[in-house]
PDB file of C-alpha atoms in Angstrom:
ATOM      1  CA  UNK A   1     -21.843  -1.072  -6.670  1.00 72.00           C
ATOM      2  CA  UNK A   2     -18.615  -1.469  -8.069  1.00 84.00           C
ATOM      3  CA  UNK A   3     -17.293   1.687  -6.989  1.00 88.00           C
ATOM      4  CA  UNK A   4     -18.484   0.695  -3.254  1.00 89.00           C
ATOM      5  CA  UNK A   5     -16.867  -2.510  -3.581  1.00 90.00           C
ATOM      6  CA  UNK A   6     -13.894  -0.854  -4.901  1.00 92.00           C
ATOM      7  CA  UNK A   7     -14.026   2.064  -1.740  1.00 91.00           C
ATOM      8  CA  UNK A   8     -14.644  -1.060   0.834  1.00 90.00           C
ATOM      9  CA  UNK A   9     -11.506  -2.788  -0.408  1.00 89.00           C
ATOM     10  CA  UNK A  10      -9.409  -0.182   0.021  1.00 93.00           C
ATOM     11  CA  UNK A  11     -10.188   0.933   3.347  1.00 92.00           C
ATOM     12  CA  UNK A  12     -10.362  -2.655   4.587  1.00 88.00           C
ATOM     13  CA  UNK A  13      -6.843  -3.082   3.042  1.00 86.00           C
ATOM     14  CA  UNK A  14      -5.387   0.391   3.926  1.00 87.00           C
ATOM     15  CA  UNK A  15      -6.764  -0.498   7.845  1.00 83.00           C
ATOM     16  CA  UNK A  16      -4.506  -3.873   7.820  1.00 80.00           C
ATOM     17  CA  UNK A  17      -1.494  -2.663   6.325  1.00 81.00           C
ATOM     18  CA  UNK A  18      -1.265   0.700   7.680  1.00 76.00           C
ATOM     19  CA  UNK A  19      -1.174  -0.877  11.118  1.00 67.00           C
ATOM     20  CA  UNK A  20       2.264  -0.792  12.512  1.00 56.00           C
ATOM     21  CA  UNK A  21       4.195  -3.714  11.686  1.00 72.00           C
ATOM     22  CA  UNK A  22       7.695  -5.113  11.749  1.00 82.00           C
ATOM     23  CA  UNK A  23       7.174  -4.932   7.406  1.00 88.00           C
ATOM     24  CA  UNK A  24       6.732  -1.240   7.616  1.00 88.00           C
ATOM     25  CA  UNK A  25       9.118  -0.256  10.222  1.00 88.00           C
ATOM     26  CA  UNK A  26      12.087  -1.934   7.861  1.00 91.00           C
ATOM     27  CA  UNK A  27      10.389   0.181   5.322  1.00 93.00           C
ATOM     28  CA  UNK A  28      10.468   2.971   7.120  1.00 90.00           C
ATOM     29  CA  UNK A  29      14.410   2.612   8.114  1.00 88.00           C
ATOM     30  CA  UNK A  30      15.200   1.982   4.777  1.00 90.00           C
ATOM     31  CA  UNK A  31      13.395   4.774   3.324  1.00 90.00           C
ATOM     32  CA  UNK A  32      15.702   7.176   6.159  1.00 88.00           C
ATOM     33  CA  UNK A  33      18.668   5.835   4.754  1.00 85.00           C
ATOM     34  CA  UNK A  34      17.619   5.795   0.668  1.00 85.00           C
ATOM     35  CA  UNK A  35      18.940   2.032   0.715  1.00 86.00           C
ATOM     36  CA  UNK A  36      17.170   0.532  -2.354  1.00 91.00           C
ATOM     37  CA  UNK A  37      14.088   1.690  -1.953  1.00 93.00           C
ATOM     38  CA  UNK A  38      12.306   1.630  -5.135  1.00 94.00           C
ATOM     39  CA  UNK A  39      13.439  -2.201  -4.956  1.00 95.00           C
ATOM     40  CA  UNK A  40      11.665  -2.588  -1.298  1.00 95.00           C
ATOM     41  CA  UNK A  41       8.849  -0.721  -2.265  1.00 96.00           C
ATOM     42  CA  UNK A  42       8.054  -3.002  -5.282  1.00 96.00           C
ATOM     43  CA  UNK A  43       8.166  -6.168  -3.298  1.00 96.00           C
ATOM     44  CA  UNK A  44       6.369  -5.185  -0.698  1.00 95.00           C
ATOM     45  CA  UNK A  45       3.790  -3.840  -2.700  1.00 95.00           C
ATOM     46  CA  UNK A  46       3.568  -6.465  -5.531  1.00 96.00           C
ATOM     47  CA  UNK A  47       4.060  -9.354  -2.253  1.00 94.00           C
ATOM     48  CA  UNK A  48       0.771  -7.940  -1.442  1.00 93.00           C
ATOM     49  CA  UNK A  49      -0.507  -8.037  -4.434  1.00 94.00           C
ATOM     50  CA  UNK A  50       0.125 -11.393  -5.081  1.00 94.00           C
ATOM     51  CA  UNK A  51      -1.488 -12.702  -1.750  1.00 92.00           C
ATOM     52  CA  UNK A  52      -4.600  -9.956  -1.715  1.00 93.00           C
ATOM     53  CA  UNK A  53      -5.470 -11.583  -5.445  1.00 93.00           C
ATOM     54  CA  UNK A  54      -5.068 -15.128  -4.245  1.00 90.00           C
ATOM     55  CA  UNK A  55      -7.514 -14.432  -1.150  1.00 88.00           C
ATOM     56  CA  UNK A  56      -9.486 -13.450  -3.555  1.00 89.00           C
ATOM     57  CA  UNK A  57      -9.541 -16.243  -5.433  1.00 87.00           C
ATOM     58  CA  UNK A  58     -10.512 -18.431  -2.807  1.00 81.00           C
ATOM     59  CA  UNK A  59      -6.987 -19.635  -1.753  1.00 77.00           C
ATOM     60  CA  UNK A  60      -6.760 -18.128   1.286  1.00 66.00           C
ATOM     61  CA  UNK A  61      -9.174 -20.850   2.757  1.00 65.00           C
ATOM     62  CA  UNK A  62      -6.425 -23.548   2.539  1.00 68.00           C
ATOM     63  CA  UNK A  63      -4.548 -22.068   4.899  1.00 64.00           C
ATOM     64  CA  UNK A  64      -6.436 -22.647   7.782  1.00 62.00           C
ATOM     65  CA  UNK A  65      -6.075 -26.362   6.328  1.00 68.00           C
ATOM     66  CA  UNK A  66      -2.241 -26.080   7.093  1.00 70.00           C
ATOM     67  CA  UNK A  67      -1.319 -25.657  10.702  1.00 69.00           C
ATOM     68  CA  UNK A  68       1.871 -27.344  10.446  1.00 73.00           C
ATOM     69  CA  UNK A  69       2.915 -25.054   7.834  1.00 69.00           C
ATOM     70  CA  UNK A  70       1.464 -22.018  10.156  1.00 72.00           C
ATOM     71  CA  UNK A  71       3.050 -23.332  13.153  1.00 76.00           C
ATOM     72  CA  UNK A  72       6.577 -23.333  11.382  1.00 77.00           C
ATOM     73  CA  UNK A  73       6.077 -19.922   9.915  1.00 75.00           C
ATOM     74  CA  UNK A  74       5.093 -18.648  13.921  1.00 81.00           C
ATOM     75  CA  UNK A  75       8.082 -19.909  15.047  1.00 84.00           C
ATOM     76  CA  UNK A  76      10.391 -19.412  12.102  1.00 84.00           C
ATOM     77  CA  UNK A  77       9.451 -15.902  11.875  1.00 82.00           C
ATOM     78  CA  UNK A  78       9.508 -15.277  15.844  1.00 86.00           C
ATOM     79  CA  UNK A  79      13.236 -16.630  15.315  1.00 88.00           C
ATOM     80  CA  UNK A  80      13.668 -13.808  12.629  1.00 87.00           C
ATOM     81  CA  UNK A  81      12.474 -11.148  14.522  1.00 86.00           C
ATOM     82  CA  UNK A  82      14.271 -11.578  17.487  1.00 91.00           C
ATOM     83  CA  UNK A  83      17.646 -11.773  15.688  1.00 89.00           C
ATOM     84  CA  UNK A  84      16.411  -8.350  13.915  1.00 86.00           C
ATOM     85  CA  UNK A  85      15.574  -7.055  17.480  1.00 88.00           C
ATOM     86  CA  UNK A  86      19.358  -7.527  18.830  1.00 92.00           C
ATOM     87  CA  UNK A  87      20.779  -6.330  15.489  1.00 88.00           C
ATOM     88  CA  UNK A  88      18.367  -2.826  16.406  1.00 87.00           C
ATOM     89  CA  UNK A  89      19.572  -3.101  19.930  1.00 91.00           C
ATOM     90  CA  UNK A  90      22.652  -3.588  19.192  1.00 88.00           C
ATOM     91  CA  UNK A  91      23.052  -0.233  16.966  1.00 84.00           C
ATOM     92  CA  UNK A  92      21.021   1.610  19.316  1.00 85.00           C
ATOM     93  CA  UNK A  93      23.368   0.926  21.933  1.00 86.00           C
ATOM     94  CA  UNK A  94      26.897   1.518  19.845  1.00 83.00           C
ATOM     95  CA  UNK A  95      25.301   4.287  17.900  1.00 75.00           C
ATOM     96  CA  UNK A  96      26.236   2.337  14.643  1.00 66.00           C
ATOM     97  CA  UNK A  97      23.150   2.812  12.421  1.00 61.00           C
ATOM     98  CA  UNK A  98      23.297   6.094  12.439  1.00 60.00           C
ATOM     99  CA  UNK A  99      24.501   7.514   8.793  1.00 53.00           C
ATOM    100  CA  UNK A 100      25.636  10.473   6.457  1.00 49.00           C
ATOM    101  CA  UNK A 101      23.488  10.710   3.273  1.00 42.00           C
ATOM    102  CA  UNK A 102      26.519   9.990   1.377  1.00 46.00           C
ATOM    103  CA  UNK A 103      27.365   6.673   2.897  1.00 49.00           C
ATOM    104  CA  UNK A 104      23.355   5.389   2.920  1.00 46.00           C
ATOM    105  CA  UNK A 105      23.169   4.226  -0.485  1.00 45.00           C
ATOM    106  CA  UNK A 106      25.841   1.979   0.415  1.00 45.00           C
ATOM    107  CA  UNK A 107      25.563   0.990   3.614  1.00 56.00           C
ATOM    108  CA  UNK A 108      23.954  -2.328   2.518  1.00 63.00           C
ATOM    109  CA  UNK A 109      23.563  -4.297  -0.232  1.00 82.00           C
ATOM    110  CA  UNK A 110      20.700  -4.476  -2.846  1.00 87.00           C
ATOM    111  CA  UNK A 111      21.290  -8.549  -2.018  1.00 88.00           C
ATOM    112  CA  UNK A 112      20.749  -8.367   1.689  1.00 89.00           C
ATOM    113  CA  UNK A 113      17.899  -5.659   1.641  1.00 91.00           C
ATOM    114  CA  UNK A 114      15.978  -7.880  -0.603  1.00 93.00           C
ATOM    115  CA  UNK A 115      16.171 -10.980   1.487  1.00 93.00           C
ATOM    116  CA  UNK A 116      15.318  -9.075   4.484  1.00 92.00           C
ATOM    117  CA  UNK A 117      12.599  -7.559   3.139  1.00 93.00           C
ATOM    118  CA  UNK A 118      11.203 -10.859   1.849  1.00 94.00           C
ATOM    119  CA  UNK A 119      11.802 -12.416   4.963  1.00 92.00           C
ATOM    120  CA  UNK A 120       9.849  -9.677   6.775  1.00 90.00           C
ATOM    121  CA  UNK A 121       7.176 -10.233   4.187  1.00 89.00           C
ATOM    122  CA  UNK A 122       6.350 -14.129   4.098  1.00 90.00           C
ATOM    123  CA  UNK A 123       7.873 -15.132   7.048  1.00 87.00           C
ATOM    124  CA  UNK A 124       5.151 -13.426   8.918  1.00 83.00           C
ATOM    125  CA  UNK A 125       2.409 -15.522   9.410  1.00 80.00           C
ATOM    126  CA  UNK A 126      -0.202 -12.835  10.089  1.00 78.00           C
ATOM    127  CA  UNK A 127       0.410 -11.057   6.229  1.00 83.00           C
ATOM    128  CA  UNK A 128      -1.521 -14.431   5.319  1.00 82.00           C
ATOM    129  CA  UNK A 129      -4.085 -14.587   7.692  1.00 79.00           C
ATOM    130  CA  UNK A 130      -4.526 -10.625   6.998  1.00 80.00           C
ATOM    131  CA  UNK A 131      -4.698 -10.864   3.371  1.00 84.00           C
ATOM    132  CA  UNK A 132      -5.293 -14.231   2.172  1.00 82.00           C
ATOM    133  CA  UNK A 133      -8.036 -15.009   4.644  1.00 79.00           C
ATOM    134  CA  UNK A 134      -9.435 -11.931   6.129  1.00 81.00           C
ATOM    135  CA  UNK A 135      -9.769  -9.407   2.878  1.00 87.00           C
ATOM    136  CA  UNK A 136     -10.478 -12.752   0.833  1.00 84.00           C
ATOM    137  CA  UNK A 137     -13.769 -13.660   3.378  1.00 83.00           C
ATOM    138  CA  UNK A 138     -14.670 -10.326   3.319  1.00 85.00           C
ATOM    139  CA  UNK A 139     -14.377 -10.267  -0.509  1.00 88.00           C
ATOM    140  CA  UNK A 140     -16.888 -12.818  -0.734  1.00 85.00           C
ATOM    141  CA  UNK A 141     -19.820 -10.133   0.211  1.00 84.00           C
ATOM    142  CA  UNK A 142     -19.275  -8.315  -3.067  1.00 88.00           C
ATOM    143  CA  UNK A 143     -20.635 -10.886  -6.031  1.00 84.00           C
ATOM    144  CA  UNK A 144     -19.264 -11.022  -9.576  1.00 85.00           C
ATOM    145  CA  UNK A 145     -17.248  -8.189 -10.479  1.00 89.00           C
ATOM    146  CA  UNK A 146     -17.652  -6.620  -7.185  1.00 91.00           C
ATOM    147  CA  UNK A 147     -15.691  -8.865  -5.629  1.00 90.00           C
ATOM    148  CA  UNK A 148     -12.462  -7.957  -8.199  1.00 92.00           C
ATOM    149  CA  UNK A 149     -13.103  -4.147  -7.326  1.00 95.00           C
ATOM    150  CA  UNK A 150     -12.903  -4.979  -3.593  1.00 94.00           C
ATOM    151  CA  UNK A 151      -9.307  -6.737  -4.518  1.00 93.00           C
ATOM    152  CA  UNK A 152      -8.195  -4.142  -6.789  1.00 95.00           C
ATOM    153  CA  UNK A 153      -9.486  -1.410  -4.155  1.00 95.00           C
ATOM    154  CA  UNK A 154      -7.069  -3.560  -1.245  1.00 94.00           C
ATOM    155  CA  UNK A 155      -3.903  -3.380  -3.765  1.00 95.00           C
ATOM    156  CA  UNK A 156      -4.136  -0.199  -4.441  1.00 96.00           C
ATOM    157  CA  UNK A 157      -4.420   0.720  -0.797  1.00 95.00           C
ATOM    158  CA  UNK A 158      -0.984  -1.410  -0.368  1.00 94.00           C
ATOM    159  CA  UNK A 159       0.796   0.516  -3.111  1.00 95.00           C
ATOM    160  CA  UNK A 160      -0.061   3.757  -1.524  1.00 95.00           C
ATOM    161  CA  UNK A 161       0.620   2.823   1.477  1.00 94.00           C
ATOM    162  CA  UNK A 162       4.126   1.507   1.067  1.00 95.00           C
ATOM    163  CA  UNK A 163       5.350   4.035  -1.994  1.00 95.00           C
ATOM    164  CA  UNK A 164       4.217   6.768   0.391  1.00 94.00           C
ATOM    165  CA  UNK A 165       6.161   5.029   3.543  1.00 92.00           C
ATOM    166  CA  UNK A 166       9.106   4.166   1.533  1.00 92.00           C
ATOM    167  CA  UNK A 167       9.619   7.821   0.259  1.00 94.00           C
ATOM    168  CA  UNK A 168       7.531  10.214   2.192  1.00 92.00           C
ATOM    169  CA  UNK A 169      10.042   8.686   5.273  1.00 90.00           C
ATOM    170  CA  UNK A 170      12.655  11.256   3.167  1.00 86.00           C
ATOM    171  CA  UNK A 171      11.023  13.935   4.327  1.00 88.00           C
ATOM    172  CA  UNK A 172      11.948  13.054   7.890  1.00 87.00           C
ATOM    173  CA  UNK A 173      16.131  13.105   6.850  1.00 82.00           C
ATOM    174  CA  UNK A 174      17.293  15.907   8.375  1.00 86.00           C
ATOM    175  CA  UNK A 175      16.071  14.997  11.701  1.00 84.00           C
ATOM    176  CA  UNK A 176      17.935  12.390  11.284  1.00 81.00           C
ATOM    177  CA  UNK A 177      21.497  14.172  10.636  1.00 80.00           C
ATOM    178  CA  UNK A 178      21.556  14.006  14.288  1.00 83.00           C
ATOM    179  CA  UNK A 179      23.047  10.765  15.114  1.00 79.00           C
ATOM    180  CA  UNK A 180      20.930  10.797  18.506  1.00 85.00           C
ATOM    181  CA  UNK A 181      17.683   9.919  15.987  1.00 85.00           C
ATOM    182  CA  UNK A 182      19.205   6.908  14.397  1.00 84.00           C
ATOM    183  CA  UNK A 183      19.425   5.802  18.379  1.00 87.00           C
ATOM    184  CA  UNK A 184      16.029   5.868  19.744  1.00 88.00           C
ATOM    185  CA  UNK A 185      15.409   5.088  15.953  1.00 86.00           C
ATOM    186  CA  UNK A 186      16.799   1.662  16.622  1.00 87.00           C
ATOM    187  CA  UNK A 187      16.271   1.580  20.082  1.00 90.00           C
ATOM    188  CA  UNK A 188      12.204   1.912  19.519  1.00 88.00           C
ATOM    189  CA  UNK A 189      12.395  -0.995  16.545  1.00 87.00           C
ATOM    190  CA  UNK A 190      14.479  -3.147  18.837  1.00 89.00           C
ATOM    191  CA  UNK A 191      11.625  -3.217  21.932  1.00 90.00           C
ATOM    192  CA  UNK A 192       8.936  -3.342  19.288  1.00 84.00           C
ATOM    193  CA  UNK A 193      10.764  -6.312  17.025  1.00 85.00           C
ATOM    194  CA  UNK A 194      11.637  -8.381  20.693  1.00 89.00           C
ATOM    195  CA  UNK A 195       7.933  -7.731  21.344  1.00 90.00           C
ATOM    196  CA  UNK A 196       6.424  -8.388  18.357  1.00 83.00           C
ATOM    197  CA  UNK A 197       8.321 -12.032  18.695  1.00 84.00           C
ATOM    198  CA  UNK A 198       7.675 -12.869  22.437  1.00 88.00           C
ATOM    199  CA  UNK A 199       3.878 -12.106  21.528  1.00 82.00           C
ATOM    200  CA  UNK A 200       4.546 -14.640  18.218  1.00 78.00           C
ATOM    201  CA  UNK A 201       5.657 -16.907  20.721  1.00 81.00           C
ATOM    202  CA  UNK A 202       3.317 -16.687  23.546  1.00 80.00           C
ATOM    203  CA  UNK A 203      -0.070 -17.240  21.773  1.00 64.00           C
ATOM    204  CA  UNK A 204      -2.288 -19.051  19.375  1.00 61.00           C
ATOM    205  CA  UNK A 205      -2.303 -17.090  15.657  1.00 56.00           C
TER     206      UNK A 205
END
């Protein structure tokens, strides 16, 4: 039973996270250019931690209590995106993100990659309805310690996930020694980030 529960919550989580989302494509990008990623990898994966085990606890419930506090987060994240979305267009269209492994380390700092990453993270309102509410109801079907094994099984899922993002993007480097990459790079995460915030925008959570 436990090792079902434990199978279920992984799945369920790995079928959330692993769905293409403005989180992971910053991932992504910063795994290309080896900017801090051991430090983005850890917040995004302990982030999820930390809401996956409060679902679980039951506190995922209260925030369907808050719509004020959801409606701020749609809009203040919609802002976010957007301005993300021009910064992508932006590079794509001077051909400034594109970088020589020697200069990526560098390019930005540990300061600004960890804000942005955080802001991608909670100022999303969907992570919350994902994790907190949706992998906490579904939780609820495995009783006593079956319901911790789902959680642990939806963590683990979310450290896979993201170490395996975050790094295994390094494989994909010397594609990207052609400056032309870092373009539709950029140009790709700038129609997806606009998108993702006109959708934000447009309809109920």
């Amino acid at each position: 039973m436990l090792l079902t529960a434990l199978i279920a919550g992984f799945t369920t989580g790995a079928g959330l996270i692993i769905a293409i989302g403005s989180q992971n494509a910053f991932v992504l990008r910063q795994g290309l250019m080896r900017n801090h990623i051991g430090i983005i990898v850890a917040i995004t994966s302990l982030s999820d931690i930390l809401l996956i085990t409060l679902g679980v606890a039951g506190i995922g419930l209260l925030v369907k209590e808050w719509p004020e506090l959801m409606q701020v987060l749609q809009f203040g994240g919609a802002a976010f995106l957007a301005f993300y979305g021009l910064q992508a267009a932006k590079r794509a269209w001077s051909g400034a993100g594109a970088l020589n492994a020697d200069d990526a380390a560098n390019h930005n700092s540990l300061k600004k990659a960890v804000l942005t990453c955080l802001a991608f993270t909670f100022l999303n309102p969907h992570v919350y309805l994902d994790t907190m509410v949706l992998l906490g109801s579904i939780s609820t079907h495995y009783p006593g310690l079956g319901q911790l094994a789902f959680g642990i099984g939806a963590c683990l899922a979310s450290v896979a996930w993201f170490m395996s993002l975050g790094y295994g993007s390094q494989l994909l480097i010397p594609v990207f020694n052609n400056p032309n990459a870092w373009r539709v790079l950029d140009a790709i995460i700038a129609v997806f980030m606009l998108t993702l915030s006109s959708l934000m925008l447009m309809g109920p959570l």
